[in-house]
Coordinates of C-alpha atoms and ligand atoms in Angstrom, one line a residue:
M625 CA -25.5 -13.3 263.3
A626 CA -25.3 -9.9 264.2
E627 CA -27.8 -7.9 265.7
N628 CA -28.0 -5.1 262.9
T629 CA -28.5 -8.1 260.6
I630 CA -31.7 -7.1 258.3
I631 CA -31.7 -10.3 256.0
S632 CA -29.8 -13.5 256.1
F633 CA -29.2 -16.1 253.5
Q634 CA -28.5 -19.6 255.0
N635 CA -27.1 -22.3 252.2
I636 CA -29.7 -21.3 250.1
Y637 CA -29.9 -23.3 246.6
K638 CA -32.5 -22.9 243.7
Q639 CA -33.6 -25.2 241.5
Y640 CA -35.4 -24.1 238.3
D641 CA -36.2 -27.4 236.2
E642 CA -33.2 -29.6 235.8
S643 CA -30.7 -26.8 236.7
M644 CA -29.4 -25.6 240.1
I645 CA -29.6 -21.6 239.4
L646 CA -28.1 -20.5 243.1
K647 CA -25.6 -22.8 244.6
D648 CA -25.4 -22.5 248.2
I649 CA -25.4 -19.3 248.5
S650 CA -25.0 -17.6 252.4
F651 CA -24.8 -13.7 253.5
D652 CA -26.1 -11.6 255.9
L653 CA -26.5 -7.9 255.3
E654 CA -27.0 -5.1 257.5
K655 CA -29.5 -2.5 258.4
G656 CA -28.8 0.7 256.5
K657 CA -26.2 -0.4 254.1
F658 CA -26.3 -0.5 250.4
Y659 CA -25.5 -3.9 248.9
T660 CA -24.6 -4.5 245.3
L661 CA -25.4 -7.5 243.4
L662 CA -22.7 -8.0 240.3
G663 CA -22.7 -10.5 237.6
P664 CA -23.6 -11.2 233.9
S665 CA -26.5 -11.8 232.6
G666 CA -28.0 -15.2 234.2
C667 CA -26.1 -15.8 236.9
G668 CA -29.3 -15.4 239.4
K669 CA -29.0 -11.8 240.5
S670 CA -32.9 -11.4 239.9
T671 CA -34.1 -14.8 241.6
I672 CA -31.7 -13.7 244.6
L673 CA -34.4 -10.6 245.2
N674 CA -37.1 -12.9 243.9
L675 CA -36.3 -14.8 247.0
I676 CA -35.4 -11.5 249.1
A677 CA -39.4 -10.4 248.2
G678 CA -41.3 -13.9 248.6
F679 CA -41.8 -13.9 244.5
T680 CA -40.1 -17.6 244.5
Q681 CA -39.2 -20.4 247.1
A682 CA -35.7 -21.4 247.8
T683 CA -35.1 -25.3 246.9
S684 CA -33.0 -25.3 250.2
G685 CA -31.6 -23.4 252.6
S686 CA -32.9 -20.7 254.9
I687 CA -34.2 -17.0 254.4
V688 CA -34.2 -15.0 257.7
L689 CA -35.7 -11.3 257.6
D690 CA -35.8 -9.5 260.8
G691 CA -34.7 -12.6 263.0
K692 CA -37.6 -14.7 261.1
T693 CA -37.3 -17.3 259.0
V694 CA -39.8 -16.6 256.1
N695 CA -39.1 -18.7 253.3
T696 CA -43.0 -19.2 252.6
L697 CA -44.2 -16.0 253.8
P698 CA -45.8 -14.7 251.0
P699 CA -44.3 -11.3 250.0
N700 CA -47.4 -8.8 250.7
K701 CA -46.2 -9.9 254.4
R702 CA -42.6 -8.8 253.7
K703 CA -41.3 -5.1 254.5
V704 CA -39.5 -5.3 251.0
N705 CA -40.4 -3.5 248.4
T706 CA -38.8 -4.0 244.6
V707 CA -38.4 -1.4 241.5
F708 CA -38.0 -3.3 238.4
Q709 CA -35.8 -2.6 235.0
D710 CA -39.0 -1.5 233.1
Y711 CA -40.3 0.3 236.3
A712 CA -44.2 -1.2 235.6
L713 CA -45.8 1.8 235.7
F714 CA -49.6 2.6 234.7
P715 CA -49.2 4.6 231.9
H716 CA -52.6 5.9 232.1
M717 CA -52.7 6.9 235.7
N718 CA -50.7 10.3 236.8
V719 CA -47.7 10.6 239.4
Y720 CA -50.2 10.9 242.2
D721 CA -52.3 7.7 241.0
N722 CA -49.4 5.7 240.2
V723 CA -47.8 6.2 243.9
A724 CA -50.9 6.0 246.0
Y725 CA -52.2 2.6 243.9
G726 CA -50.9 0.4 246.5
L727 CA -51.7 2.1 249.6
K728 CA -55.5 2.6 248.2
I729 CA -55.1 -0.9 247.8
K730 CA -54.7 -1.5 251.0
K731 CA -57.3 0.6 251.9
A732 CA -55.3 3.0 253.9
A733 CA -57.7 6.4 254.5
K734 CA -57.6 9.0 252.2
D735 CA -55.5 11.4 254.6
Q736 CA -53.4 9.4 254.5
I737 CA -52.2 7.9 251.3
K738 CA -52.0 11.7 250.4
E739 CA -49.6 12.2 253.4
K740 CA -47.5 9.2 252.4
V741 CA -48.0 9.6 248.6
M742 CA -46.3 13.7 249.2
D743 CA -43.7 12.9 251.7
A744 CA -42.7 9.8 248.9
L745 CA -42.8 12.8 246.0
R746 CA -40.7 14.6 248.1
A747 CA -38.3 12.4 248.8
V748 CA -37.6 11.5 245.3
R749 CA -37.8 14.7 244.2
L750 CA -40.9 15.5 242.5
S751 CA -43.4 17.4 244.6
G752 CA -45.2 19.4 242.6
F753 CA -45.5 16.8 239.6
E754 CA -48.4 15.1 241.2
K755 CA -50.8 15.7 238.2
R756 CA -48.4 15.1 235.5
E757 CA -49.3 11.7 233.2
I758 CA -46.6 9.3 233.0
S759 CA -46.1 9.9 229.2
E760 CA -44.9 13.5 229.9
M761 CA -42.2 12.2 232.0
S762 CA -38.7 11.9 231.4
G763 CA -36.9 8.3 231.4
G764 CA -35.1 10.0 234.5
Q765 CA -38.3 11.0 236.5
R766 CA -40.2 7.7 235.2
Q767 CA -37.4 6.0 237.4
R768 CA -37.9 8.5 239.9
V769 CA -41.8 7.3 240.3
A770 CA -41.4 4.4 240.3
I771 CA -38.8 4.7 243.3
A772 CA -41.6 6.8 245.1
R773 CA -43.9 4.1 244.7
A774 CA -41.9 1.2 246.4
L775 CA -40.9 3.8 249.3
V776 CA -44.5 4.6 249.8
N777 CA -44.7 1.6 251.6
E778 CA -42.3 2.2 253.7
P779 CA -40.1 -1.2 253.1
E780 CA -37.0 -1.6 255.5
I781 CA -35.4 -3.3 252.3
L782 CA -35.6 -1.7 249.1
L783 CA -34.7 -4.3 245.7
L784 CA -33.3 -2.4 242.6
D785 CA -32.9 -4.5 239.8
E786 CA -31.2 -2.8 237.0
P787 CA -33.5 0.0 237.7
L788 CA -30.7 2.5 235.6
S789 CA -30.1 0.1 233.0
A790 CA -32.7 2.1 230.3
L791 CA -31.3 5.6 230.6
D792 CA -28.6 6.9 229.0
L793 CA -25.0 7.3 230.5
K794 CA -25.1 10.6 231.6
L795 CA -28.8 10.3 233.5
R796 CA -27.9 6.9 234.6
T797 CA -24.6 8.6 236.2
E798 CA -27.1 11.4 238.0
M799 CA -29.2 8.5 239.0
Q800 CA -26.1 6.7 240.6
Y801 CA -25.6 9.9 242.9
E802 CA -29.4 10.6 243.9
L803 CA -30.1 6.7 245.0
R804 CA -26.8 6.7 246.7
D805 CA -28.1 9.8 248.3
L806 CA -32.0 8.6 248.7
Q807 CA -30.6 5.6 250.2
Q808 CA -28.4 7.9 252.7
R809 CA -30.7 9.7 253.6
L810 CA -33.8 7.4 254.5
G811 CA -31.2 5.0 256.5
I812 CA -33.2 1.8 254.9
T813 CA -31.3 -1.4 253.0
F814 CA -31.1 -1.3 249.1
I815 CA -29.7 -4.6 247.3
F816 CA -28.8 -3.4 244.4
V817 CA -28.6 -5.4 241.1
T818 CA -26.3 -4.9 238.0
H819 CA -23.9 -6.4 235.6
D820 CA -22.3 -2.5 235.4
Q821 CA -19.4 -2.6 237.4
E822 CA -18.8 1.4 237.5
E823 CA -22.2 1.3 238.6
A824 CA -21.8 -1.3 241.5
L825 CA -18.1 0.7 242.6
A826 CA -19.9 4.1 242.6
M827 CA -22.6 3.1 244.6
S828 CA -22.1 0.2 246.8
D829 CA -20.9 -0.2 250.6
E830 CA -20.5 -3.8 249.7
I831 CA -20.4 -5.8 246.7
F832 CA -21.5 -9.7 245.8
V833 CA -19.6 -10.3 242.6
M834 CA -21.4 -13.3 241.2
K835 CA -20.8 -16.2 238.5
E836 CA -23.1 -19.2 237.6
G837 CA -25.2 -19.3 240.8
E838 CA -22.7 -18.7 242.9
I839 CA -20.7 -15.4 245.0
V840 CA -17.1 -15.4 243.9
Q841 CA -15.7 -12.5 246.1
S842 CA -17.6 -9.8 248.6
G843 CA -16.3 -6.9 250.3
T844 CA -15.9 -3.1 250.1
P845 CA -15.5 -2.0 246.1
I846 CA -12.0 -0.9 247.2
D847 CA -11.3 -4.3 248.4
I848 CA -12.5 -6.1 245.0
Y849 CA -10.8 -3.6 243.2
D850 CA -7.3 -3.8 245.0
E851 CA -7.7 -7.1 245.7
P852 CA -9.6 -9.4 243.2
L853 CA -9.6 -13.2 244.0
N854 CA -9.5 -14.3 240.5
N855 CA -9.0 -14.0 237.0
Y856 CA -12.9 -13.4 236.8
V857 CA -13.2 -11.2 239.5
A858 CA -10.0 -9.1 238.5
D859 CA -11.4 -9.1 234.4
F860 CA -15.1 -8.3 235.5
I861 CA -14.3 -5.3 238.1
G862 CA -12.2 -2.4 235.8
E863 CA -9.5 -3.5 232.9
S864 CA -6.7 -5.5 234.2
N865 CA -3.6 -6.7 233.0
I866 CA -3.5 -10.3 233.8
V867 CA 0.1 -12.1 233.1
K868 CA 1.5 -15.4 234.3
G869 CA 4.2 -15.2 237.0
T870 CA 6.1 -17.2 239.3
M871 CA 6.5 -16.4 243.5
I872 CA 9.9 -17.0 244.1
R873 CA 9.5 -16.6 247.9
D874 CA 7.3 -14.3 250.3
Y875 CA 7.5 -10.4 248.5
K876 CA 9.2 -11.7 245.2
V877 CA 7.6 -12.3 242.5
E878 CA 8.9 -12.9 238.7
F879 CA 6.9 -12.2 235.6
A880 CA 7.7 -10.2 232.4
G881 CA 11.3 -12.3 232.6
K882 CA 12.5 -10.0 235.8
V883 CA 12.2 -10.3 239.5
F884 CA 10.1 -7.6 241.1
D885 CA 9.9 -7.0 245.0
C886 CA 5.7 -7.2 245.8
V887 CA 3.4 -6.8 249.2
D888 CA 2.3 -10.7 248.5
G889 CA 3.2 -13.9 250.5
G890 CA 2.2 -16.9 251.8
M891 CA 2.0 -18.8 248.5
N892 CA 4.8 -22.2 247.8
E893 CA 8.0 -21.4 246.5
N894 CA 8.3 -21.1 242.8
E895 CA 4.4 -21.7 243.0
T896 CA 2.7 -20.6 239.9
V897 CA 0.3 -17.5 240.1
E898 CA -1.1 -14.6 238.4
V899 CA -0.1 -11.2 238.5
V900 CA -3.0 -8.2 238.0
I901 CA -1.4 -4.7 237.5
R902 CA -4.3 -2.0 236.8
P903 CA -3.5 -0.1 233.7
E904 CA -3.6 3.5 235.5
D905 CA -1.0 1.6 237.9
L906 CA 1.2 1.9 235.3
V907 CA 3.8 4.9 234.9
M908 CA 5.1 5.0 231.1
T909 CA 8.6 6.6 231.4
R910 CA 12.0 6.3 229.5
P911 CA 13.2 3.0 228.5
S912 CA 16.0 3.2 230.9
L913 CA 13.8 4.1 233.9
G914 CA 11.1 2.0 234.0
N915 CA 11.2 -1.1 235.6
M916 CA 10.0 -3.0 232.7
K917 CA 10.0 -2.2 229.1
I918 CA 6.9 -2.4 226.5
I919 CA 7.5 -1.9 222.4
V920 CA 3.8 0.3 222.2
Q921 CA 1.5 -1.4 219.2
S922 CA -1.5 0.7 219.4
Q923 CA -2.5 3.5 221.0
L924 CA -6.2 4.7 221.5
F925 CA -7.7 8.6 222.6
R926 CA -10.2 7.7 225.6
G927 CA -11.2 11.7 226.3
V928 CA -9.2 11.5 230.2
H929 CA -6.3 9.4 228.7
Y930 CA -4.3 7.5 226.1
E931 CA -5.1 3.7 226.2
I932 CA -1.6 2.4 225.2
I933 CA -1.0 -1.3 224.4
G934 CA 2.5 -3.0 224.2
E935 CA 4.2 -6.4 224.2
D936 CA 7.3 -6.9 226.8
P937 CA 10.0 -9.5 225.7
E938 CA 8.1 -12.3 227.2
G939 CA 5.2 -12.1 224.6
N940 CA 3.2 -10.5 227.1
E941 CA 0.4 -7.8 226.7
W942 CA -0.1 -4.7 228.6
M943 CA -2.4 -2.0 228.3
V944 CA -1.3 1.5 230.1
H945 CA -4.0 4.8 231.0
T946 CA -1.5 7.8 231.0
T947 CA -2.3 11.5 229.3
R948 CA 1.1 11.4 227.3
K949 CA 1.4 10.1 224.3
A950 CA 3.7 7.5 222.6
E951 CA 3.9 6.2 219.1
V952 CA 3.4 2.8 217.9
G953 CA 6.6 1.1 217.2
E954 CA 8.1 2.8 220.2
E955 CA 9.7 1.3 223.6
V956 CA 9.0 2.8 226.5
G957 CA 9.8 2.2 230.1
L958 CA 6.8 1.0 232.7
A959 CA 7.5 2.1 236.5
F960 CA 5.4 0.5 239.6
E961 CA 5.9 0.1 242.6
P962 CA 5.3 -3.1 244.7
R963 CA 1.9 -2.1 246.1
D964 CA 0.7 -1.8 242.5
I965 CA 0.9 -5.8 242.0
H966 CA -1.5 -8.0 243.1
I967 CA -1.1 -11.9 243.3
M968 CA -3.7 -14.7 242.5
R969 CA -3.7 -18.0 243.6
I970 CA -4.9 -20.2 240.7
G971 CA -8.2 -22.0 242.6
E972 CA -7.9 -20.3 245.8
T973 CA -11.1 -19.8 247.9
E974 CA -12.4 -16.7 249.1
E975 CA -11.8 -17.7 253.1
A976 CA -8.5 -18.8 252.5
F977 CA -7.8 -15.8 250.4
N978 CA -8.9 -13.3 253.0
T979 CA -6.9 -15.2 255.8
R980 CA -3.9 -15.0 253.5
L981 CA -4.2 -11.4 252.7
S982 CA -4.5 -10.3 256.4
E983 CA -1.3 -12.7 257.5
Y984 CA 0.0 -11.3 254.8
A985 CA -0.2 -8.3 252.7
V986 CA -1.1 -6.5 256.6
V987 CA 0.9 -6.6 259.7
N988 CA 0.0 -4.5 262.6
G989 CA -1.9 -2.2 260.3
T990 CA 1.3 -1.3 258.6
M991 CA 1.4 -2.5 254.8
V992 CA 4.4 -5.0 254.5
Q993 CA 5.5 -2.7 251.6
E994 CA 7.3 -0.4 254.5
T995 CA 9.7 -3.1 255.4
I996 CA 10.3 -3.3 251.6
D997 CA 12.8 -1.2 249.5
M998 CA 9.8 0.6 247.6
E999 CA 11.3 2.6 245.3
K1000 CA 14.0 0.7 244.3
G1001 CA 14.4 0.3 240.7
V1002 CA 11.6 2.8 239.9
D1003 CA 11.5 6.5 238.7
L1004 CA 8.4 7.9 238.8
N1005 CA 9.7 10.5 236.5
N1006 CA 7.3 10.5 234.2
D1007 CA 9.4 12.3 231.2
I1008 CA 9.7 10.5 228.3
Ligands
LIG937 N1 -39.1 -18.8 236.6 C1 -38.2 -19.7 236.0 N2 -38.2 -20.8 235.2 C2 -37.0 -21.3 234.9 N3 -35.7 -21.1 234.6 C3 -35.9 -19.4 235.4 C4 -36.8 -18.7 236.3 N4 -36.2 -17.6 236.6 C5 -35.0 -17.9 236.1 N5 -34.7 -18.7 235.3 C6 -33.2 -18.8 234.8 O1 -32.4 -19.4 235.9 C7 -30.8 -18.3 235.6 C8 -30.8 -16.6 236.3 O2 -31.6 -16.2 236.1 P1 -31.6 -14.8 237.0 O3 -33.0 -14.0 236.3 O4 -32.2 -14.6 238.0 O5 -30.7 -14.1 236.0 P2 -29.9 -12.4 236.5 O6 -28.5 -12.3 237.0 O7 -30.8 -11.9 237.1 O8 -29.7 -12.1 234.9 P3 -29.7 -10.7 233.9 O9 -28.9 -9.9 234.2 O10 -30.2 -11.5 232.6 O11 -31.4 -10.2 234.7 C9 -31.0 -18.0 234.2 O12 -30.7 -19.1 233.3 C10 -32.7 -17.9 233.8 O13 -33.3 -18.6 232.8
LIG938 MG1 -32.1 -10.0 236.2

């Protein structure tokens, strides 16, 4: 465990009734970072927060906070506070009293309470709103009151359980900036729970992707987006084209009826693999210029781009994000570079995956692709 570890889960299992809700969860979280637990409903995200806060206890394993095992330590003895999805504010109290509530219960001195409440309101940019009733606050402002109410206790760790899901899209995006900014100003550890991948990508230092009580993959947003471990992660994080392929040998993969250069290796010869290419990495071009051809089947205008879906000669579907229009039934070329091809071994563990990646994708800090003729067969002329 590193010196700046603030919280450590060591082989945590949690059982409710007959079912194992969390299965062998281990991680070390560092002080002052923004972490996100990302996964679908019921995968165990809130249960992890509840274990950290002390609202429930692990069936087995250890939870270490600030160097001490805290498995049975009551919530009020932990320097942890939670912001709940529904904010759980007191509707009949004004903003000041809502934020001050916890300190009053603890019987803190009046002038000390005032100072701390004012500090917390300043941190969430609500100075001047002290006397407002909760019912007179907007959704985003209520959200900030809820955060101030947690911050007033000066937690080392702030747990945020889907705090933005009740807000409309525009406000949610604004609050993403604000939360990220707040975390950086305060320098405390945030653990944020969401099932929204965009939220996770936008805010986090590190994301834990969960599935059915397990952590499937962890890493920075870019790591996870660019190098998904498997089908599940690739699908969960962003739009993906996932097709079956064959790894001919290192750095050579066959799919859609053709052999392509790629930057992955370490598989068996002729191993069946899954190939991922992001829709925004596919460049639509003239059929003669692309390194693959598709027949356009549908086209949707998405505001910033068109979303085009087409079929290759092998029957695979490809989604393309492009600013160009195409007609249904038209044949277009798709161009992409070796580094846009991400290869996943079926059933590979995260550990084996990370080891293989470090051995094959990067050599002395230089991408292997530099040794491959990257532009071969690829003309990035977008003129269709
Ligand atoms: N107190 C409890 N008693 C029994 N089962 C529980 C309890 N709390 C949670 N569970 C079960 O544990 C599983 C995980 O629940 P959890 O609340 O951690 O999921 P989640 O990932 O937060 O989901 P959501 O996104 O819907 O909030 C669910 O199947 C849930 O029904
Ligand atoms: Mg939950």
